[in-house]
mmCIF file of N, CA and C in Angstrom:
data_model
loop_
_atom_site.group_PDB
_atom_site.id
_atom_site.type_symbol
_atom_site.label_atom_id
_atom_site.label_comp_id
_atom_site.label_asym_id
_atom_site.label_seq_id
_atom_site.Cartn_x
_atom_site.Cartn_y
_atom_site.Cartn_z
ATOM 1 N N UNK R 1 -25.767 -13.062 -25.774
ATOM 2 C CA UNK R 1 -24.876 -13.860 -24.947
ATOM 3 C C UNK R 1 -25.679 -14.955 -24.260
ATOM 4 N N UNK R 2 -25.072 -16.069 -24.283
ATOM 5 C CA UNK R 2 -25.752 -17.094 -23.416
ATOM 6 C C UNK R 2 -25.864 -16.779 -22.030
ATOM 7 N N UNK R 3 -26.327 -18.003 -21.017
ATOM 8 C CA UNK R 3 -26.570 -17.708 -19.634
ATOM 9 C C UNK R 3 -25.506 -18.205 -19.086
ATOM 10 N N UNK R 4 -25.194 -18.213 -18.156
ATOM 11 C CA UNK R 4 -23.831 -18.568 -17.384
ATOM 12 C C UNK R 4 -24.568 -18.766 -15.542
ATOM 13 N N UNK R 5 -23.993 -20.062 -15.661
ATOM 14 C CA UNK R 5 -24.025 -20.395 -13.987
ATOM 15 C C UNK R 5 -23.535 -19.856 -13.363
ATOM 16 N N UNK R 6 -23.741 -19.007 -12.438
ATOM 17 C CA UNK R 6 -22.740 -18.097 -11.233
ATOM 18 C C UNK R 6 -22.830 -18.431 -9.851
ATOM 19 N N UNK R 7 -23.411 -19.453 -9.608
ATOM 20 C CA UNK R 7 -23.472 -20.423 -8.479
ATOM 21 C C UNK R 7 -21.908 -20.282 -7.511
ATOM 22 N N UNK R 8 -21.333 -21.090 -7.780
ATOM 23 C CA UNK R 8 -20.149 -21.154 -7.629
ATOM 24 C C UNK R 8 -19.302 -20.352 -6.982
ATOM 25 N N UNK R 9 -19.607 -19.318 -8.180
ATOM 26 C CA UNK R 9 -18.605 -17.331 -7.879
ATOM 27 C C UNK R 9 -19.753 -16.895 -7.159
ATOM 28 N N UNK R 10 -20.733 -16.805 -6.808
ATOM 29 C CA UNK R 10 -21.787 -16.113 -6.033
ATOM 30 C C UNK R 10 -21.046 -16.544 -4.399
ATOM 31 N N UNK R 11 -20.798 -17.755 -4.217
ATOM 32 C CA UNK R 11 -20.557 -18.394 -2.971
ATOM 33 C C UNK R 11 -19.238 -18.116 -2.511
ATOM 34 N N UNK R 12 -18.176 -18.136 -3.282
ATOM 35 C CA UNK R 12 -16.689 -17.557 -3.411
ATOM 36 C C UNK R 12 -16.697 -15.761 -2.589
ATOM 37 N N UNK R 13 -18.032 -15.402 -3.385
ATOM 38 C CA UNK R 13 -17.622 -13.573 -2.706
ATOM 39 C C UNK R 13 -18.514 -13.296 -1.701
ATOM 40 N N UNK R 14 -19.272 -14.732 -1.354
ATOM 41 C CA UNK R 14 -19.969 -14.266 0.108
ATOM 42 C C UNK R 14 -19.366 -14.817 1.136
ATOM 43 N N UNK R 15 -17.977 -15.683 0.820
ATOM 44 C CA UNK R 15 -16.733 -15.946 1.838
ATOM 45 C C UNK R 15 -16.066 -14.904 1.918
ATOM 46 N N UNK R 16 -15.992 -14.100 1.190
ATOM 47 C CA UNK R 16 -14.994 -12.863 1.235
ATOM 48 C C UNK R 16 -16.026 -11.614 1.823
ATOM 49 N N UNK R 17 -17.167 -11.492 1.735
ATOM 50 C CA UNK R 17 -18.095 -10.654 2.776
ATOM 51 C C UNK R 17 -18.115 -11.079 3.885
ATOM 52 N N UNK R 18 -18.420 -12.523 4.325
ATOM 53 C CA UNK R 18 -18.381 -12.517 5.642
ATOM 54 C C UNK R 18 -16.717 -12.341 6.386
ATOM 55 N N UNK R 19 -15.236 -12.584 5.919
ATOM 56 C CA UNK R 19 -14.387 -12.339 6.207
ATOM 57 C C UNK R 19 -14.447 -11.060 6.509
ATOM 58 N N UNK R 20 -14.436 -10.253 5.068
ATOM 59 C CA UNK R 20 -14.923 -8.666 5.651
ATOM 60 C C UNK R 20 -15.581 -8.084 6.715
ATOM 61 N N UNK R 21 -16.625 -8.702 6.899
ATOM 62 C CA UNK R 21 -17.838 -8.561 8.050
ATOM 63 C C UNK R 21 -17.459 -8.589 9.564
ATOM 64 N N UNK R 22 -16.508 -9.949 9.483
ATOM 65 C CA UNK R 22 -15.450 -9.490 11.046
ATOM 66 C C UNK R 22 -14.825 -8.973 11.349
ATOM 67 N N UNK R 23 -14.313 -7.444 10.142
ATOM 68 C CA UNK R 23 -13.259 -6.378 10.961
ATOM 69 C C UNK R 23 -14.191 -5.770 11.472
ATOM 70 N N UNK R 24 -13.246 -4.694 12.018
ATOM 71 C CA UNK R 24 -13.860 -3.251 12.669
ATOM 72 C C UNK R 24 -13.510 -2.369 11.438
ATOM 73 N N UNK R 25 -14.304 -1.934 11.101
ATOM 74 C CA UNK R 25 -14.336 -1.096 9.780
ATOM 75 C C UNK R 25 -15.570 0.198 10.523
ATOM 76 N N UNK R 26 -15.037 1.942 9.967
ATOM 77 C CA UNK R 26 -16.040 2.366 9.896
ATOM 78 C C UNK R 26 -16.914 2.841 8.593
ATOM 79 N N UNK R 27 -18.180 3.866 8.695
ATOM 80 C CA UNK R 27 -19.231 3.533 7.375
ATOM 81 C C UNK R 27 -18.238 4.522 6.667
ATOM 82 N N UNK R 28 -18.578 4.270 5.377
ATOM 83 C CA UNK R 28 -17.809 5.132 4.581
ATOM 84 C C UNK R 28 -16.152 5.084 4.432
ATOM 85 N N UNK R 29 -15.334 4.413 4.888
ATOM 86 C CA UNK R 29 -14.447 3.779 4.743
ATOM 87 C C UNK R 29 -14.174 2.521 3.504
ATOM 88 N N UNK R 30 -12.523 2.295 3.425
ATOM 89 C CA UNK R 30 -12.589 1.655 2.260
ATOM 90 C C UNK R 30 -13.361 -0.134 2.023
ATOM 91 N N UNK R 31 -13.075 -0.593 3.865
ATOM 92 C CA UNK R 31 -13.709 -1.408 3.795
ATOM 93 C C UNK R 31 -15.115 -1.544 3.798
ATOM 94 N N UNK R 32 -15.634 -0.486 3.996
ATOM 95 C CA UNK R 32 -17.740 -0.578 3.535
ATOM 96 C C UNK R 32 -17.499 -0.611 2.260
ATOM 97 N N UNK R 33 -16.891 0.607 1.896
ATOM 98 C CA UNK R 33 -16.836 0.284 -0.185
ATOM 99 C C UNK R 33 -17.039 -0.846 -0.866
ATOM 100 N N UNK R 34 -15.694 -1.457 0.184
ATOM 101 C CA UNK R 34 -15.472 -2.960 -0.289
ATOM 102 C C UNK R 34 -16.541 -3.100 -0.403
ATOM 103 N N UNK R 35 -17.378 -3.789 0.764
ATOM 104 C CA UNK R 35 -18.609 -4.539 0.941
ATOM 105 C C UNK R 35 -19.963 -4.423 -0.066
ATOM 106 N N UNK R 36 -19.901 -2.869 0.238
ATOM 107 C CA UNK R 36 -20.859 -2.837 -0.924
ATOM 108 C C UNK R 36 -21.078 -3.360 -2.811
ATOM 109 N N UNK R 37 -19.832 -2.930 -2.790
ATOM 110 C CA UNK R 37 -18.933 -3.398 -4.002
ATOM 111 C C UNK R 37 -19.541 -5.146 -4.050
ATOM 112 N N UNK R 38 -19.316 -5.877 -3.554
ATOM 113 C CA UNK R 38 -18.936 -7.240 -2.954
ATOM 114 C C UNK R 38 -21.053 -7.813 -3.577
ATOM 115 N N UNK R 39 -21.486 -6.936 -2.397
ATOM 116 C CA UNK R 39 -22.920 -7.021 -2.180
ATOM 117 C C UNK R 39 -23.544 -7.160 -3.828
ATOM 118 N N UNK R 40 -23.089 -6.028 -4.164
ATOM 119 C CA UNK R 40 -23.908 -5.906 -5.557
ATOM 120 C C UNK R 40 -23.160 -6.824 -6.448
ATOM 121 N N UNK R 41 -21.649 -7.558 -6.584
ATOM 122 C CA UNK R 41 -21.988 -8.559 -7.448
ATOM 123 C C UNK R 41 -22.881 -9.805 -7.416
ATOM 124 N N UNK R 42 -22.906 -10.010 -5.915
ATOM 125 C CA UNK R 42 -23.694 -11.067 -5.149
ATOM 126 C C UNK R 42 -25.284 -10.789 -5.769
ATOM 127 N N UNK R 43 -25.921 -9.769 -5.607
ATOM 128 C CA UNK R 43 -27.629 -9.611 -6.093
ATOM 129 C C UNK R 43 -27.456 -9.901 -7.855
ATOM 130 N N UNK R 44 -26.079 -9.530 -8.396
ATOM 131 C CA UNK R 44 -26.505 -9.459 -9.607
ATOM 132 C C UNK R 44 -26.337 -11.023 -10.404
ATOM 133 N N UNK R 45 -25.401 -11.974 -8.976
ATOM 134 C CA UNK R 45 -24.974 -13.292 -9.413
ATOM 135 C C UNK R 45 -26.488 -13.970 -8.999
ATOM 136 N N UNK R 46 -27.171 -13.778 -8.568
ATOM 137 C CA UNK R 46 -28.172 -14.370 -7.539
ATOM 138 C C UNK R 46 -29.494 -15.235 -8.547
ATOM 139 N N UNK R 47 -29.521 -14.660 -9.812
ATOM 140 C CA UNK R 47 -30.748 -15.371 -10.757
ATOM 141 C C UNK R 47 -29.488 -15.668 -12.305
ATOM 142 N N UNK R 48 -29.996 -16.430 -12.596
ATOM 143 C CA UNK R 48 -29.862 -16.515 -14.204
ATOM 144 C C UNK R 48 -29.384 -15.794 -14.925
ATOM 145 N N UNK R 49 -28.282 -15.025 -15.166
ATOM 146 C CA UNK R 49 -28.285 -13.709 -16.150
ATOM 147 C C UNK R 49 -27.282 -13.549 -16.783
ATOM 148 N N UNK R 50 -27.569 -12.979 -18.030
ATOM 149 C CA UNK R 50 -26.119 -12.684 -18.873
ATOM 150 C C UNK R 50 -24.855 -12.268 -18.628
ATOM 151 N N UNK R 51 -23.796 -12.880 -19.269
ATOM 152 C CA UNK R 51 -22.875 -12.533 -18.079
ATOM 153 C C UNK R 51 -22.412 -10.669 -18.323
ATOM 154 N N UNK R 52 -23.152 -9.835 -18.996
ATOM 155 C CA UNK R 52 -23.565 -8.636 -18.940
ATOM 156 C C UNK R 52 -23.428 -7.937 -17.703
ATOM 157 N N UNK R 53 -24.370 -8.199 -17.267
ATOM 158 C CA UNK R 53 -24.797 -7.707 -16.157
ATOM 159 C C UNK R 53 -23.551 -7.860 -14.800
ATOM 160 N N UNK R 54 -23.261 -9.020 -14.741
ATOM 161 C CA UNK R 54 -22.495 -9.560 -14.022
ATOM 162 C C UNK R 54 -20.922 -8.953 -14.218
ATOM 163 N N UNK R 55 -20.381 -8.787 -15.291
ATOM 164 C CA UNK R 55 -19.968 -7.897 -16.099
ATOM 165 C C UNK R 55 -19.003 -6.812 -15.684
ATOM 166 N N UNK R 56 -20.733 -5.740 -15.461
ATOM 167 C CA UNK R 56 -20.768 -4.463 -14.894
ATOM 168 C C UNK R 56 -20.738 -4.353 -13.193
ATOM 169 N N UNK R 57 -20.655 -5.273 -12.412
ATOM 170 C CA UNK R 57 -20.567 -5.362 -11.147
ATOM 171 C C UNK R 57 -19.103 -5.508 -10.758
ATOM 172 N N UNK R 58 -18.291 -6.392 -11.987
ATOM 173 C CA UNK R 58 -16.928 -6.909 -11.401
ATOM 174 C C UNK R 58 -16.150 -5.568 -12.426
ATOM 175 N N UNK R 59 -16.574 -4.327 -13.598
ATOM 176 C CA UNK R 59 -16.145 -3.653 -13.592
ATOM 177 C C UNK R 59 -15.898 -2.593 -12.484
ATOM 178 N N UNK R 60 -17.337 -2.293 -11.870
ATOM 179 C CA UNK R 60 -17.583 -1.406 -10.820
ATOM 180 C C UNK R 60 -16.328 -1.469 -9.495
ATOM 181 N N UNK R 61 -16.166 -3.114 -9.440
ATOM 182 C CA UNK R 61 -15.155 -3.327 -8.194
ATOM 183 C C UNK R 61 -13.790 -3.256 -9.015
ATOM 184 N N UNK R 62 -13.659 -3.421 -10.046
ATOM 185 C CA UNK R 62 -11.673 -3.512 -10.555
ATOM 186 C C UNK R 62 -11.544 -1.884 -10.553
ATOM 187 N N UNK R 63 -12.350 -1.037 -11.083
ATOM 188 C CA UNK R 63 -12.454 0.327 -11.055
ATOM 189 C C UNK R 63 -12.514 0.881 -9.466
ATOM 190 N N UNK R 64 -13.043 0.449 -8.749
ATOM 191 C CA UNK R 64 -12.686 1.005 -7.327
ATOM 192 C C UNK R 64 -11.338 0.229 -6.860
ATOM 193 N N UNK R 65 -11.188 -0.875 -7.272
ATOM 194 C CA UNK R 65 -9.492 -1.878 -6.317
ATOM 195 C C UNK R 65 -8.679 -0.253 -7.212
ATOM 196 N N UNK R 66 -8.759 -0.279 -8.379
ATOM 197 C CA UNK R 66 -7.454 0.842 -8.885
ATOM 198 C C UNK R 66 -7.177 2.133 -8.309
ATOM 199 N N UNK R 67 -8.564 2.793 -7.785
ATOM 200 C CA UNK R 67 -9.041 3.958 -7.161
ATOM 201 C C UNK R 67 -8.179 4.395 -6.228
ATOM 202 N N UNK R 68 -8.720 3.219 -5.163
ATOM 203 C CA UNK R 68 -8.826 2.917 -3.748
ATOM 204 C C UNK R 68 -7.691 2.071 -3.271
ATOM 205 N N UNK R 69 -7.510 1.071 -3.589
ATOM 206 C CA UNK R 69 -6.763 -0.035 -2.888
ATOM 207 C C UNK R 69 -5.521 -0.033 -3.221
ATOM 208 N N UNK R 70 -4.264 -0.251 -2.151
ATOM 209 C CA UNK R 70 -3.282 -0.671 -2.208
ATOM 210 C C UNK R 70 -3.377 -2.072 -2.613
ATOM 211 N N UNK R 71 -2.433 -1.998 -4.014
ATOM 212 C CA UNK R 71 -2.333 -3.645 -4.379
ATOM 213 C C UNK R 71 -1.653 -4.543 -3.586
ATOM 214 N N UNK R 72 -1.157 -4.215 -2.160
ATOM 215 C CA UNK R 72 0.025 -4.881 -1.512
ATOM 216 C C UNK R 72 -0.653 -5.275 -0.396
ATOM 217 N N UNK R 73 -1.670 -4.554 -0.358
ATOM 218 C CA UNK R 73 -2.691 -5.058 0.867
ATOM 219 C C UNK R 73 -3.838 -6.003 1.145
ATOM 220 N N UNK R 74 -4.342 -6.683 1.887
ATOM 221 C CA UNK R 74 -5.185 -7.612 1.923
ATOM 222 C C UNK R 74 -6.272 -7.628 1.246
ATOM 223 N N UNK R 75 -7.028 -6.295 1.132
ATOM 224 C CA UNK R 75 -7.598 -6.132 0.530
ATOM 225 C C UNK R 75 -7.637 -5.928 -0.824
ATOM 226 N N UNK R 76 -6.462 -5.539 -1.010
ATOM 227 C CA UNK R 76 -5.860 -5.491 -2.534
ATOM 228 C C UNK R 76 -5.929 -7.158 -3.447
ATOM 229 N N UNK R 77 -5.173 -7.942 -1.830
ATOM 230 C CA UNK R 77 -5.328 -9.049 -2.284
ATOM 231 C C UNK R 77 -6.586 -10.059 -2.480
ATOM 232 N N UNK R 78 -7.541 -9.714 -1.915
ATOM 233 C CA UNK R 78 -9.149 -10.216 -1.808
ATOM 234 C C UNK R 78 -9.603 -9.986 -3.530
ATOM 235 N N UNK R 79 -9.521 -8.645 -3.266
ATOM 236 C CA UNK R 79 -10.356 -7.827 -4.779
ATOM 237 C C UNK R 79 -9.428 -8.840 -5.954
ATOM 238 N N UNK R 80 -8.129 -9.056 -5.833
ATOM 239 C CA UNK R 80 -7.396 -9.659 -6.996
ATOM 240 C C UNK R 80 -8.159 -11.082 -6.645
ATOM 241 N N UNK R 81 -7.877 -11.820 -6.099
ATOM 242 C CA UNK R 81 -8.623 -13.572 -5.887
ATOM 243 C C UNK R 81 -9.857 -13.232 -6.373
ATOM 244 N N UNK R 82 -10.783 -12.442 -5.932
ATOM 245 C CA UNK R 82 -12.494 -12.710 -6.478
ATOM 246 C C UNK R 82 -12.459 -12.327 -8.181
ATOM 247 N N UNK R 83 -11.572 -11.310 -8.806
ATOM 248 C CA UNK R 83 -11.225 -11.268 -10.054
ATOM 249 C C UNK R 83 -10.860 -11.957 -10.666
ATOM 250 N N UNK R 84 -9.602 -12.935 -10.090
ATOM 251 C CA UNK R 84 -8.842 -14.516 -10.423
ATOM 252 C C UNK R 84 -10.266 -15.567 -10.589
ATOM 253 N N UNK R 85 -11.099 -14.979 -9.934
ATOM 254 C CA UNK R 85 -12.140 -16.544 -10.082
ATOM 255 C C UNK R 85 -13.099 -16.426 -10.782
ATOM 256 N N UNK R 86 -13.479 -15.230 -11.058
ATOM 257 C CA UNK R 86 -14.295 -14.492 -12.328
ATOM 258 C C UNK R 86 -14.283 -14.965 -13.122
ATOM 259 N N UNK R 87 -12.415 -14.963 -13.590
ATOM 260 C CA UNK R 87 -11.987 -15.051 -15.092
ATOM 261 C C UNK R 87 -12.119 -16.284 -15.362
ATOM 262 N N UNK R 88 -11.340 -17.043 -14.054
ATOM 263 C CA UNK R 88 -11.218 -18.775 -13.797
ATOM 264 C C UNK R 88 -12.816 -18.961 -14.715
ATOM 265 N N UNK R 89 -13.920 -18.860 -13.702
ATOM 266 C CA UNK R 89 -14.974 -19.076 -14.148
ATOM 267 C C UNK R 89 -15.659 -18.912 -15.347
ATOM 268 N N UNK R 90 -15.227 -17.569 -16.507
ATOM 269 C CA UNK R 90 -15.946 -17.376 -17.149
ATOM 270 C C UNK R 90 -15.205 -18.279 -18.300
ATOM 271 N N UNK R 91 -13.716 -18.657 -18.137
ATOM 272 C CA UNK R 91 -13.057 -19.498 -18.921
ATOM 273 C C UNK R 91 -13.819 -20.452 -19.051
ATOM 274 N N UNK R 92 -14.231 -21.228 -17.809
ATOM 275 C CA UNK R 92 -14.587 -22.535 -17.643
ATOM 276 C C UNK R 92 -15.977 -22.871 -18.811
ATOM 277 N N UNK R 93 -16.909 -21.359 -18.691
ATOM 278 C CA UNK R 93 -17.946 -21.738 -19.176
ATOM 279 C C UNK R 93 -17.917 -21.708 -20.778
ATOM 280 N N UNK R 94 -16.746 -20.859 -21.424
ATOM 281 C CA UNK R 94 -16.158 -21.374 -22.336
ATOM 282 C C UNK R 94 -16.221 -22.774 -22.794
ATOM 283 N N UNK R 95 -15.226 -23.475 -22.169
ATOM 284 C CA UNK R 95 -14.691 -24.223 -22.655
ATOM 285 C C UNK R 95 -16.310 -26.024 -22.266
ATOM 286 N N UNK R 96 -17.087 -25.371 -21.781
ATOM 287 C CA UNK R 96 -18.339 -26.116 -21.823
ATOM 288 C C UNK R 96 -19.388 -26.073 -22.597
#
């Protein structure tokens, strides 16, 4: 697989961490999940890399939104937008 710029989507889900970052959430709750979730696509968007890897980070989070999350809820709705921009994105690099 080629390399793919993740610039872009790297910056997209560290608006949606720091949003996260201003509730009151406690540890182990769904919103740390979130975060963590969030965190690790961020380290794995952070260098150069196949979109493999990258991949397995936004499986890790659609597999916990199904788990965990009410789809009707904000958070439901977060996890769907950073997925919407994934796809947005990986289209884009398609079609370049």
């Amino acid at each position: 697989m080629s390399k793919i710029y993740f610039g872009e989507f790297r910056i997209y889900v560290i608006q949606h961490i720091k949003q996260l970052e201003k509730l009151d959430y406690e540890a182990d709750s769904v919103e740390w999940f979130l975060l963590k979730y969030l965190r690790r696509i961020v380290r794995s968007t952070e260098t150069e890399n196949t979109p493999g890897r990258v991949e397995g980070s936004m499986r890790s989070l659609v597999r916990f939104y199904v788990d965990n999350i009410d789809e009707r809820s904000e958070l439901g709705d977060q996890c769907m937008k950073i997925y919407e921009e994934y796809r947005k994105m990986l289209r884009h690099s398609q079609t370049v």
